[in-house]
Amino acid sequence: MIFANRYFPATRMRRMRKDAFSRRLMRENVLTANDLIYPVFVMEGSNQVVEVPSMPGAPRLTLDKLLPVAEEALELGIPMLSLFPVITEGKDNEAREAYNPDGLVPRVVRELKKRFPELGVMTDGALDPYTVHGQDGVIDASGYVLNDETTAILIKQALCHAEAGVDVFGPSDMMDGRIGAIREALEEEGYIHTKILAYSAKYSSGFYGPFRDALGSSGNLGKANKDNYQMDPANIDEAIQEVAQDLEEGADMVMIKPGMPYLDVIRRVKDTFRVPTFAYQVSGEYAMLKAAFQNGWLNEEKCMMESLLAFKRAGADGILTYFAMDAARLLRQR
Ligand code: PBG
């Protein structure tokens, strides 16, 4: 007898871990395809798949190449795609292309909703793909992003996407008061079913680098940053205030972004508000993991699934992730 007291330890924690059936029985969190939102980069043209070096496996696609992807996403049980456009022509200071009814995004939305009506489609509410300077809004002479002027354009963008039939509009711009302004405009125009997923706590993060490569906006942005509208990574109470405001203004869902470095924020938001809460495992997180997978330094399947499960444990209802398709395929096999 190794233990001095024969009744110690009263509960051997490893007893339940020993067998697969008991591990399954006591499992607290489960990831399913229902939890996944797949972000995709769309570009003009046809028959093209352009890899982004910093985001292996998350290429830019022309609409015809996106269609089979959307079909597979639907088959795999992924509830929604999120569209991010690569805009090469028509960028200006006022992001006029952002609300062109014949622009890339509205065209893609129309086609997706026509072919796959049950597949949720979300668009990004922000002007950075459309501005020459790569900021998410219109700027003054000093480069400051003007809040209300930007919001006025976001309203036009939201109405343009709603008209095209988008299911969810996701403002990722971090302007003050934009959720209320967009909600009001949607209601007035009769788009009462268009949902809003507010990027409520969006941090001014270094982890967006590969995304800006994918969009081709990093060159436009240059050395400038987004600190005067995106949040300071040091703050968490401020995130609570942002979420509270967005909910009061009519957000149906809220988001924390980036994901893995901000799991504490997800937990605080979920515990505080108990509303549909989403997380964005952003491009830099994906790039980091992919690089390690490609080097053989981390096991791809295990670490991908572990990273996604972490979001569920933190309280997220769903995850925007570039791994969505791979994860859903794996979940199907299990
Ligand atoms: C732009 C936008 C960004 C992301 C989503 N929408 C980048 C930024 O704010 O510069 C980042 C997504 C990612 O890194 O995967 N409003």
mmCIF file of C-alpha atoms and ligand atoms in Angstrom:
data_model
loop_
_atom_site.group_PDB
_atom_site.id
_atom_site.type_symbol
_atom_site.label_atom_id
_atom_site.label_comp_id
_atom_site.label_asym_id
_atom_site.label_seq_id
_atom_site.Cartn_x
_atom_site.Cartn_y
_atom_site.Cartn_z
ATOM 1 C CA MET A 1 0.000 0.000 0.000
ATOM 2 C CA ILE A 2 1.600 3.190 -1.192
ATOM 3 C CA PHE A 3 -0.826 5.637 0.382
ATOM 4 C CA ALA A 4 -0.597 6.078 4.164
ATOM 5 C CA ASN A 5 -4.361 6.533 4.368
ATOM 6 C CA ARG A 6 -6.025 3.761 2.388
ATOM 7 C CA TYR A 7 -8.999 6.000 1.597
ATOM 8 C CA PHE A 8 -6.807 8.631 -0.022
ATOM 9 C CA PRO A 9 -7.464 9.823 -2.644
ATOM 10 C CA ALA A 10 -11.183 9.239 -2.187
ATOM 11 C CA THR A 11 -11.779 10.079 -5.820
ATOM 12 C CA ARG A 12 -9.182 9.056 -8.285
ATOM 13 C CA MET A 13 -9.658 11.646 -11.023
ATOM 14 C CA ARG A 14 -8.089 9.289 -13.526
ATOM 15 C CA ARG A 15 -10.787 6.648 -12.961
ATOM 16 C CA MET A 16 -13.198 8.502 -15.278
ATOM 17 C CA ARG A 17 -10.454 9.248 -17.771
ATOM 18 C CA LYS A 18 -9.469 5.618 -18.172
ATOM 19 C CA ASP A 19 -12.175 4.534 -20.636
ATOM 20 C CA ALA A 20 -13.398 6.174 -23.811
ATOM 21 C CA PHE A 21 -17.057 5.711 -22.784
ATOM 22 C CA SER A 22 -16.641 7.536 -19.474
ATOM 23 C CA ARG A 23 -14.581 10.267 -21.083
ATOM 24 C CA ARG A 24 -17.435 10.757 -23.524
ATOM 25 C CA LEU A 25 -20.022 10.721 -20.751
ATOM 26 C CA MET A 26 -18.377 13.474 -18.755
ATOM 27 C CA ARG A 27 -17.436 15.675 -21.712
ATOM 28 C CA GLU A 28 -18.566 19.248 -20.957
ATOM 29 C CA ASN A 29 -18.210 20.948 -24.323
ATOM 30 C CA VAL A 30 -18.762 19.730 -27.842
ATOM 31 C CA LEU A 31 -17.896 21.296 -31.172
ATOM 32 C CA THR A 32 -20.262 20.660 -34.057
ATOM 33 C CA ALA A 33 -20.567 21.995 -37.597
ATOM 34 C CA ASN A 34 -23.382 24.209 -36.257
ATOM 35 C CA ASP A 35 -20.751 26.269 -34.462
ATOM 36 C CA LEU A 36 -18.844 27.264 -37.573
ATOM 37 C CA ILE A 37 -18.943 30.297 -39.832
ATOM 38 C CA TYR A 38 -16.661 30.127 -42.864
ATOM 39 C CA PRO A 39 -14.985 33.385 -43.997
ATOM 40 C CA VAL A 40 -14.191 33.478 -47.707
ATOM 41 C CA PHE A 41 -12.343 35.927 -49.944
ATOM 42 C CA VAL A 42 -14.085 36.684 -53.211
ATOM 43 C CA MET A 43 -12.653 38.384 -56.263
ATOM 44 C CA GLU A 44 -13.799 39.515 -59.694
ATOM 45 C CA GLY A 45 -13.358 37.315 -62.742
ATOM 46 C CA SER A 46 -13.840 33.642 -63.392
ATOM 47 C CA ASN A 47 -12.060 30.339 -63.006
ATOM 48 C CA GLN A 48 -9.463 31.630 -60.570
ATOM 49 C CA VAL A 49 -8.197 30.420 -57.228
ATOM 50 C CA VAL A 50 -5.395 32.625 -55.951
ATOM 51 C CA GLU A 51 -3.499 31.409 -52.902
ATOM 52 C CA VAL A 52 -2.492 33.978 -50.299
ATOM 53 C CA PRO A 53 1.046 33.068 -49.182
ATOM 54 C CA SER A 54 0.428 33.971 -45.536
ATOM 55 C CA MET A 55 -2.878 32.060 -45.470
ATOM 56 C CA PRO A 56 -2.301 28.647 -47.032
ATOM 57 C CA GLY A 57 -5.605 26.945 -47.777
ATOM 58 C CA ALA A 58 -7.664 30.153 -47.593
ATOM 59 C CA PRO A 59 -7.440 31.443 -51.177
ATOM 60 C CA ARG A 60 -9.223 34.238 -52.999
ATOM 61 C CA LEU A 61 -11.938 32.785 -55.206
ATOM 62 C CA THR A 62 -13.900 33.985 -58.173
ATOM 63 C CA LEU A 63 -17.664 33.478 -57.865
ATOM 64 C CA ASP A 64 -17.751 30.332 -60.045
ATOM 65 C CA LYS A 65 -15.088 28.778 -57.794
ATOM 66 C CA LEU A 66 -16.963 29.831 -54.672
ATOM 67 C CA LEU A 67 -20.169 28.049 -55.680
ATOM 68 C CA PRO A 68 -18.899 24.476 -55.160
ATOM 69 C CA VAL A 69 -17.358 25.575 -51.869
ATOM 70 C CA ALA A 70 -20.706 26.961 -50.757
ATOM 71 C CA GLU A 71 -22.406 23.756 -51.817
ATOM 72 C CA GLU A 72 -19.980 21.668 -49.801
ATOM 73 C CA ALA A 73 -20.335 23.966 -46.786
ATOM 74 C CA LEU A 74 -24.074 23.425 -46.927
ATOM 75 C CA GLU A 75 -23.640 19.657 -47.196
ATOM 76 C CA LEU A 76 -21.271 19.658 -44.250
ATOM 77 C CA GLY A 77 -23.823 21.488 -42.113
ATOM 78 C CA ILE A 78 -21.960 24.778 -41.833
ATOM 79 C CA PRO A 79 -24.700 27.354 -41.172
ATOM 80 C CA MET A 80 -23.152 30.447 -42.725
ATOM 81 C CA LEU A 81 -20.465 31.922 -44.974
ATOM 82 C CA SER A 82 -18.964 35.340 -44.385
ATOM 83 C CA LEU A 83 -17.875 37.232 -47.504
ATOM 84 C CA PHE A 84 -14.813 39.440 -47.774
ATOM 85 C CA PRO A 85 -14.228 41.128 -51.130
ATOM 86 C CA VAL A 86 -10.944 41.728 -52.886
ATOM 87 C CA ILE A 87 -11.542 45.090 -54.552
ATOM 88 C CA THR A 88 -9.046 46.045 -57.206
ATOM 89 C CA GLU A 89 -10.893 48.759 -59.109
ATOM 90 C CA GLY A 90 -12.913 51.718 -57.957
ATOM 91 C CA LYS A 91 -11.236 52.467 -54.636
ATOM 92 C CA ASP A 92 -11.548 56.131 -53.653
ATOM 93 C CA ASN A 93 -11.563 58.392 -50.601
ATOM 94 C CA GLU A 94 -15.286 57.988 -49.910
ATOM 95 C CA ALA A 95 -15.598 54.236 -50.512
ATOM 96 C CA ARG A 96 -18.349 54.784 -53.089
ATOM 97 C CA GLU A 97 -17.921 51.235 -54.382
ATOM 98 C CA ALA A 98 -19.066 49.966 -50.954
ATOM 99 C CA TYR A 99 -22.705 50.614 -51.850
ATOM 100 C CA ASN A 100 -22.679 49.989 -55.584
ATOM 101 C CA PRO A 101 -25.730 47.749 -56.141
ATOM 102 C CA ASP A 102 -23.883 46.029 -59.012
ATOM 103 C CA GLY A 103 -20.660 45.688 -57.018
ATOM 104 C CA LEU A 104 -18.892 42.428 -56.286
ATOM 105 C CA VAL A 105 -20.472 41.702 -52.905
ATOM 106 C CA PRO A 106 -24.127 42.280 -53.858
ATOM 107 C CA ARG A 107 -23.638 40.152 -56.977
ATOM 108 C CA VAL A 108 -22.121 37.305 -54.984
ATOM 109 C CA VAL A 109 -24.845 37.551 -52.323
ATOM 110 C CA ARG A 110 -27.597 37.385 -54.954
ATOM 111 C CA GLU A 111 -26.070 34.352 -56.625
ATOM 112 C CA LEU A 112 -25.477 32.483 -53.365
ATOM 113 C CA LYS A 113 -28.987 33.166 -52.078
ATOM 114 C CA LYS A 114 -30.478 32.125 -55.403
ATOM 115 C CA ARG A 115 -28.619 28.810 -55.526
ATOM 116 C CA PHE A 116 -28.418 27.922 -51.866
ATOM 117 C CA PRO A 117 -31.278 29.665 -50.075
ATOM 118 C CA GLU A 118 -30.770 27.680 -46.856
ATOM 119 C CA LEU A 119 -27.126 28.675 -46.511
ATOM 120 C CA GLY A 120 -26.710 31.777 -44.343
ATOM 121 C CA VAL A 121 -24.749 34.589 -45.955
ATOM 122 C CA MET A 122 -23.054 37.311 -44.002
ATOM 123 C CA THR A 123 -21.214 40.375 -45.287
ATOM 124 C CA ASP A 124 -18.625 42.604 -43.692
ATOM 125 C CA GLY A 125 -19.761 46.092 -42.807
ATOM 126 C CA ALA A 126 -16.634 48.131 -43.272
ATOM 127 C CA LEU A 127 -15.081 50.382 -45.854
ATOM 128 C CA ASP A 128 -11.444 49.270 -45.842
ATOM 129 C CA PRO A 129 -11.653 47.194 -49.045
ATOM 130 C CA TYR A 130 -13.017 50.272 -50.823
ATOM 131 C CA THR A 131 -10.827 53.133 -49.595
ATOM 132 C CA VAL A 132 -7.548 54.171 -51.215
ATOM 133 C CA HIS A 133 -5.975 54.564 -47.770
ATOM 134 C CA GLY A 134 -7.125 51.206 -46.379
ATOM 135 C CA GLN A 135 -8.831 52.713 -43.326
ATOM 136 C CA ASP A 136 -12.313 51.502 -42.369
ATOM 137 C CA GLY A 137 -13.883 54.895 -42.964
ATOM 138 C CA VAL A 138 -13.479 58.354 -44.418
ATOM 139 C CA ILE A 139 -10.572 60.338 -43.039
ATOM 140 C CA ASP A 140 -9.785 63.991 -42.418
ATOM 141 C CA ALA A 141 -6.519 65.743 -43.364
ATOM 142 C CA SER A 142 -4.772 64.297 -40.316
ATOM 143 C CA GLY A 143 -5.826 60.740 -41.173
ATOM 144 C CA TYR A 144 -8.424 60.574 -38.388
ATOM 145 C CA VAL A 145 -11.387 58.358 -39.275
ATOM 146 C CA LEU A 146 -14.525 60.484 -39.114
ATOM 147 C CA ASN A 147 -17.233 58.732 -37.128
ATOM 148 C CA ASP A 148 -20.570 60.073 -38.301
ATOM 149 C CA GLU A 149 -19.555 60.584 -41.913
ATOM 150 C CA THR A 150 -18.381 56.951 -41.988
ATOM 151 C CA THR A 151 -21.585 55.735 -40.346
ATOM 152 C CA ALA A 152 -23.627 57.460 -43.053
ATOM 153 C CA ILE A 153 -21.780 55.387 -45.678
ATOM 154 C CA LEU A 154 -22.117 52.187 -43.636
ATOM 155 C CA ILE A 155 -25.874 52.705 -43.678
ATOM 156 C CA LYS A 156 -25.800 52.820 -47.480
ATOM 157 C CA GLN A 157 -23.650 49.689 -47.538
ATOM 158 C CA ALA A 158 -26.034 47.851 -45.188
ATOM 159 C CA LEU A 159 -29.070 48.791 -47.287
ATOM 160 C CA CYS A 160 -27.275 47.771 -50.474
ATOM 161 C CA HIS A 161 -26.409 44.346 -49.033
ATOM 162 C CA ALA A 162 -29.891 43.930 -47.554
ATOM 163 C CA GLU A 163 -31.399 44.706 -50.932
ATOM 164 C CA ALA A 164 -29.196 41.972 -52.428
ATOM 165 C CA GLY A 165 -30.630 39.575 -49.859
ATOM 166 C CA VAL A 166 -27.892 39.215 -47.260
ATOM 167 C CA ASP A 167 -28.991 37.377 -44.110
ATOM 168 C CA VAL A 168 -26.554 38.905 -41.662
ATOM 169 C CA PHE A 169 -24.753 42.236 -41.828
ATOM 170 C CA GLY A 170 -21.611 42.328 -39.718
ATOM 171 C CA PRO A 171 -20.304 45.825 -39.024
ATOM 172 C CA SER A 172 -16.592 45.440 -38.259
ATOM 173 C CA ASP A 173 -15.749 49.122 -38.449
ATOM 174 C CA MET A 174 -15.950 50.119 -34.744
ATOM 175 C CA MET A 175 -17.647 53.493 -35.342
ATOM 176 C CA ASP A 176 -19.713 54.729 -32.387
ATOM 177 C CA GLY A 177 -23.456 54.478 -32.793
ATOM 178 C CA ARG A 178 -23.377 52.600 -36.078
ATOM 179 C CA ILE A 179 -25.416 49.623 -34.901
ATOM 180 C CA GLY A 180 -28.366 51.829 -33.940
ATOM 181 C CA ALA A 181 -28.091 53.870 -37.116
ATOM 182 C CA ILE A 182 -27.955 50.772 -39.334
ATOM 183 C CA ARG A 183 -30.775 49.040 -37.449
ATOM 184 C CA GLU A 184 -32.994 52.087 -37.796
ATOM 185 C CA ALA A 185 -32.320 52.373 -41.520
ATOM 186 C CA LEU A 186 -32.981 48.659 -42.082
ATOM 187 C CA GLU A 187 -36.266 48.877 -40.177
ATOM 188 C CA GLU A 188 -37.354 51.969 -42.078
ATOM 189 C CA GLU A 189 -36.724 50.281 -45.398
ATOM 190 C CA GLY A 190 -38.583 47.156 -44.321
ATOM 191 C CA TYR A 191 -35.584 44.864 -43.851
ATOM 192 C CA ILE A 192 -36.828 43.731 -40.478
ATOM 193 C CA HIS A 193 -35.376 40.223 -40.832
ATOM 194 C CA THR A 194 -31.840 41.285 -41.691
ATOM 195 C CA LYS A 195 -29.797 40.301 -38.676
ATOM 196 C CA ILE A 196 -26.875 42.269 -37.293
ATOM 197 C CA LEU A 197 -23.785 40.550 -35.957
ATOM 198 C CA ALA A 198 -21.879 43.406 -34.357
ATOM 199 C CA TYR A 199 -18.115 43.173 -34.179
ATOM 200 C CA SER A 200 -18.503 44.774 -30.774
ATOM 201 C CA ALA A 201 -15.148 44.155 -29.173
ATOM 202 C CA LYS A 202 -12.719 44.422 -32.037
ATOM 203 C CA TYR A 203 -9.179 45.009 -30.928
ATOM 204 C CA SER A 204 -6.471 46.901 -32.784
ATOM 205 C CA SER A 205 -4.548 43.722 -33.331
ATOM 206 C CA GLY A 206 -1.407 42.633 -35.112
ATOM 207 C CA PHE A 207 -3.121 39.355 -35.905
ATOM 208 C CA TYR A 208 -5.034 40.837 -38.883
ATOM 209 C CA GLY A 209 -1.880 41.029 -41.023
ATOM 210 C CA PRO A 210 -2.525 38.052 -43.332
ATOM 211 C CA PHE A 211 -6.154 39.167 -43.881
ATOM 212 C CA ARG A 212 -4.920 42.525 -45.113
ATOM 213 C CA ASP A 213 -2.579 40.612 -47.466
ATOM 214 C CA ALA A 214 -5.556 38.608 -48.743
ATOM 215 C CA LEU A 215 -7.611 41.735 -49.366
ATOM 216 C CA GLY A 216 -4.626 43.553 -50.756
ATOM 217 C CA SER A 217 -5.279 46.437 -48.359
ATOM 218 C CA SER A 218 -1.993 46.244 -46.427
ATOM 219 C CA GLY A 219 -0.256 48.273 -49.122
ATOM 220 C CA ASN A 220 -2.971 50.908 -48.941
ATOM 221 C CA LEU A 221 -2.749 51.115 -45.152
ATOM 222 C CA GLY A 222 1.043 51.345 -45.162
ATOM 223 C CA LYS A 223 2.466 52.234 -41.762
ATOM 224 C CA ALA A 224 -0.825 53.651 -40.472
ATOM 225 C CA ASN A 225 -2.752 51.810 -37.767
ATOM 226 C CA LYS A 226 -6.382 51.616 -36.604
ATOM 227 C CA ASP A 227 -5.812 52.596 -32.976
ATOM 228 C CA ASN A 228 -8.242 55.520 -33.015
ATOM 229 C CA TYR A 229 -11.230 53.241 -33.533
ATOM 230 C CA GLN A 230 -10.272 49.633 -32.743
ATOM 231 C CA MET A 231 -9.776 48.730 -29.090
ATOM 232 C CA ASP A 232 -6.630 48.677 -26.982
ATOM 233 C CA PRO A 233 -5.616 45.031 -26.390
ATOM 234 C CA ALA A 234 -5.043 45.934 -22.737
ATOM 235 C CA ASN A 235 -8.742 46.509 -22.008
ATOM 236 C CA ILE A 236 -11.632 44.307 -20.977
ATOM 237 C CA ASP A 237 -14.094 46.577 -19.108
ATOM 238 C CA GLU A 238 -14.197 48.677 -22.260
ATOM 239 C CA ALA A 239 -15.268 45.582 -24.207
ATOM 240 C CA ILE A 240 -18.210 45.165 -21.832
ATOM 241 C CA GLN A 241 -19.245 48.756 -22.454
ATOM 242 C CA GLU A 242 -18.974 48.286 -26.233
ATOM 243 C CA VAL A 243 -21.133 45.143 -26.117
ATOM 244 C CA ALA A 244 -23.703 46.819 -23.866
ATOM 245 C CA GLN A 245 -24.039 49.715 -26.314
ATOM 246 C CA ASP A 246 -24.344 47.488 -29.370
ATOM 247 C CA LEU A 247 -27.040 45.370 -27.695
ATOM 248 C CA GLU A 248 -28.951 48.464 -26.667
ATOM 249 C CA GLU A 249 -28.714 49.712 -30.251
ATOM 250 C CA GLY A 250 -30.202 46.493 -31.613
ATOM 251 C CA ALA A 251 -27.420 43.986 -32.287
ATOM 252 C CA ASP A 252 -28.758 40.419 -32.593
ATOM 253 C CA MET A 253 -25.354 38.860 -32.017
ATOM 254 C CA VAL A 254 -22.057 40.179 -30.755
ATOM 255 C CA MET A 255 -18.486 39.284 -31.614
ATOM 256 C CA ILE A 256 -15.101 39.352 -29.982
ATOM 257 C CA LYS A 257 -12.099 39.585 -32.281
ATOM 258 C CA PRO A 258 -9.371 38.248 -32.428
ATOM 259 C CA GLY A 259 -10.148 34.915 -30.801
ATOM 260 C CA MET A 260 -7.550 32.823 -29.034
ATOM 261 C CA PRO A 261 -5.662 35.715 -27.414
ATOM 262 C CA TYR A 262 -9.015 37.063 -26.153
ATOM 263 C CA LEU A 263 -10.759 34.010 -24.698
ATOM 264 C CA ASP A 264 -11.064 35.862 -21.374
ATOM 265 C CA VAL A 265 -13.080 38.576 -23.103
ATOM 266 C CA ILE A 266 -15.443 35.986 -24.621
ATOM 267 C CA ARG A 267 -16.063 34.479 -21.191
ATOM 268 C CA ARG A 268 -16.706 37.871 -19.567
ATOM 269 C CA VAL A 269 -19.085 38.931 -22.338
ATOM 270 C CA LYS A 270 -21.011 35.649 -22.267
ATOM 271 C CA ASP A 271 -21.340 35.662 -18.480
ATOM 272 C CA THR A 272 -22.353 39.301 -18.393
ATOM 273 C CA PHE A 273 -24.947 39.411 -21.183
ATOM 274 C CA ARG A 274 -25.964 35.813 -21.975
ATOM 275 C CA VAL A 275 -26.643 36.715 -25.604
ATOM 276 C CA PRO A 276 -25.526 35.004 -28.836
ATOM 277 C CA THR A 277 -21.769 35.526 -28.663
ATOM 278 C CA PHE A 278 -19.307 34.830 -31.455
ATOM 279 C CA ALA A 279 -15.566 34.821 -31.802
ATOM 280 C CA TYR A 280 -13.334 35.353 -34.798
ATOM 281 C CA GLN A 281 -10.282 33.145 -35.002
ATOM 282 C CA VAL A 282 -8.538 35.647 -37.254
ATOM 283 C CA SER A 283 -6.085 35.336 -40.101
ATOM 284 C CA GLY A 284 -2.963 35.655 -37.935
ATOM 285 C CA GLU A 285 -4.100 32.869 -35.640
ATOM 286 C CA TYR A 286 -4.764 30.706 -38.667
ATOM 287 C CA ALA A 287 -1.394 31.619 -40.241
ATOM 288 C CA MET A 288 0.441 30.829 -37.026
ATOM 289 C CA LEU A 289 -1.120 27.384 -36.704
ATOM 290 C CA LYS A 290 -0.804 26.602 -40.404
ATOM 291 C CA ALA A 291 2.887 27.496 -40.413
ATOM 292 C CA ALA A 292 3.497 25.123 -37.524
ATOM 293 C CA PHE A 293 1.450 22.384 -39.232
ATOM 294 C CA GLN A 294 3.391 22.788 -42.460
ATOM 295 C CA ASN A 295 6.658 22.498 -40.614
ATOM 296 C CA GLY A 296 5.485 19.374 -38.903
ATOM 297 C CA TRP A 297 5.851 21.108 -35.542
ATOM 298 C CA LEU A 298 2.226 20.630 -34.494
ATOM 299 C CA ASN A 299 -0.293 17.944 -35.317
ATOM 300 C CA GLU A 300 -2.809 19.589 -37.652
ATOM 301 C CA GLU A 301 -6.007 17.750 -36.776
ATOM 302 C CA LYS A 302 -5.420 17.708 -33.071
ATOM 303 C CA CYS A 303 -4.389 21.344 -32.716
ATOM 304 C CA MET A 304 -7.049 22.665 -35.090
ATOM 305 C CA MET A 305 -9.825 20.921 -33.156
ATOM 306 C CA GLU A 306 -8.334 21.857 -29.787
ATOM 307 C CA SER A 307 -8.142 25.504 -30.826
ATOM 308 C CA LEU A 308 -11.806 25.487 -31.869
ATOM 309 C CA LEU A 309 -13.005 23.656 -28.774
ATOM 310 C CA ALA A 310 -11.323 26.337 -26.663
ATOM 311 C CA PHE A 311 -13.857 28.831 -27.998
ATOM 312 C CA LYS A 312 -16.755 26.647 -26.885
ATOM 313 C CA ARG A 313 -15.209 26.281 -23.438
ATOM 314 C CA ALA A 314 -14.826 30.066 -23.243
ATOM 315 C CA GLY A 315 -18.552 30.441 -23.892
ATOM 316 C CA ALA A 316 -18.735 31.232 -27.604
ATOM 317 C CA ASP A 317 -21.865 30.121 -29.464
ATOM 318 C CA GLY A 318 -19.999 30.066 -32.744
ATOM 319 C CA ILE A 319 -16.651 30.705 -34.359
ATOM 320 C CA LEU A 320 -15.662 32.438 -37.565
ATOM 321 C CA THR A 321 -12.715 30.381 -38.674
ATOM 322 C CA TYR A 322 -10.728 29.672 -41.821
ATOM 323 C CA PHE A 323 -10.606 26.074 -40.539
ATOM 324 C CA ALA A 324 -14.400 25.726 -40.831
ATOM 325 C CA MET A 325 -14.393 23.385 -43.831
ATOM 326 C CA ASP A 326 -11.535 21.203 -42.599
ATOM 327 C CA ALA A 327 -13.079 20.977 -39.140
ATOM 328 C CA ALA A 328 -16.523 20.140 -40.498
ATOM 329 C CA ARG A 329 -15.064 17.425 -42.735
ATOM 330 C CA LEU A 330 -13.301 15.925 -39.757
ATOM 331 C CA LEU A 331 -16.419 16.104 -37.599
ATOM 332 C CA ARG A 332 -18.330 14.250 -40.284
ATOM 333 C CA GLN A 333 -15.841 11.345 -40.167
ATOM 334 C CA ARG A 334 -16.104 10.943 -36.410
HETATM 335 C C1 PBG B 1 -11.904 44.988 -41.809
HETATM 336 C C2 PBG B 1 -11.730 43.622 -41.270
HETATM 337 C C3 PBG B 1 -10.532 43.087 -40.784
HETATM 338 C C4 PBG B 1 -10.785 41.759 -40.481
HETATM 339 C C5 PBG B 1 -12.131 41.514 -40.751
HETATM 340 N N1 PBG B 1 -12.711 42.687 -41.228
HETATM 341 C C6 PBG B 1 -9.182 43.657 -40.697
HETATM 342 C C7 PBG B 1 -8.950 44.963 -40.090
HETATM 343 O O1 PBG B 1 -9.724 45.450 -39.260
HETATM 344 O O2 PBG B 1 -7.945 45.555 -40.470
HETATM 345 C C8 PBG B 1 -9.750 40.806 -39.985
HETATM 346 C C9 PBG B 1 -10.029 39.363 -40.157
HETATM 347 C C10 PBG B 1 -8.854 38.495 -40.044
HETATM 348 O O3 PBG B 1 -7.730 38.937 -39.706
HETATM 349 O O4 PBG B 1 -9.026 37.300 -40.295
HETATM 350 N N2 PBG B 1 -12.856 45.765 -41.241
#
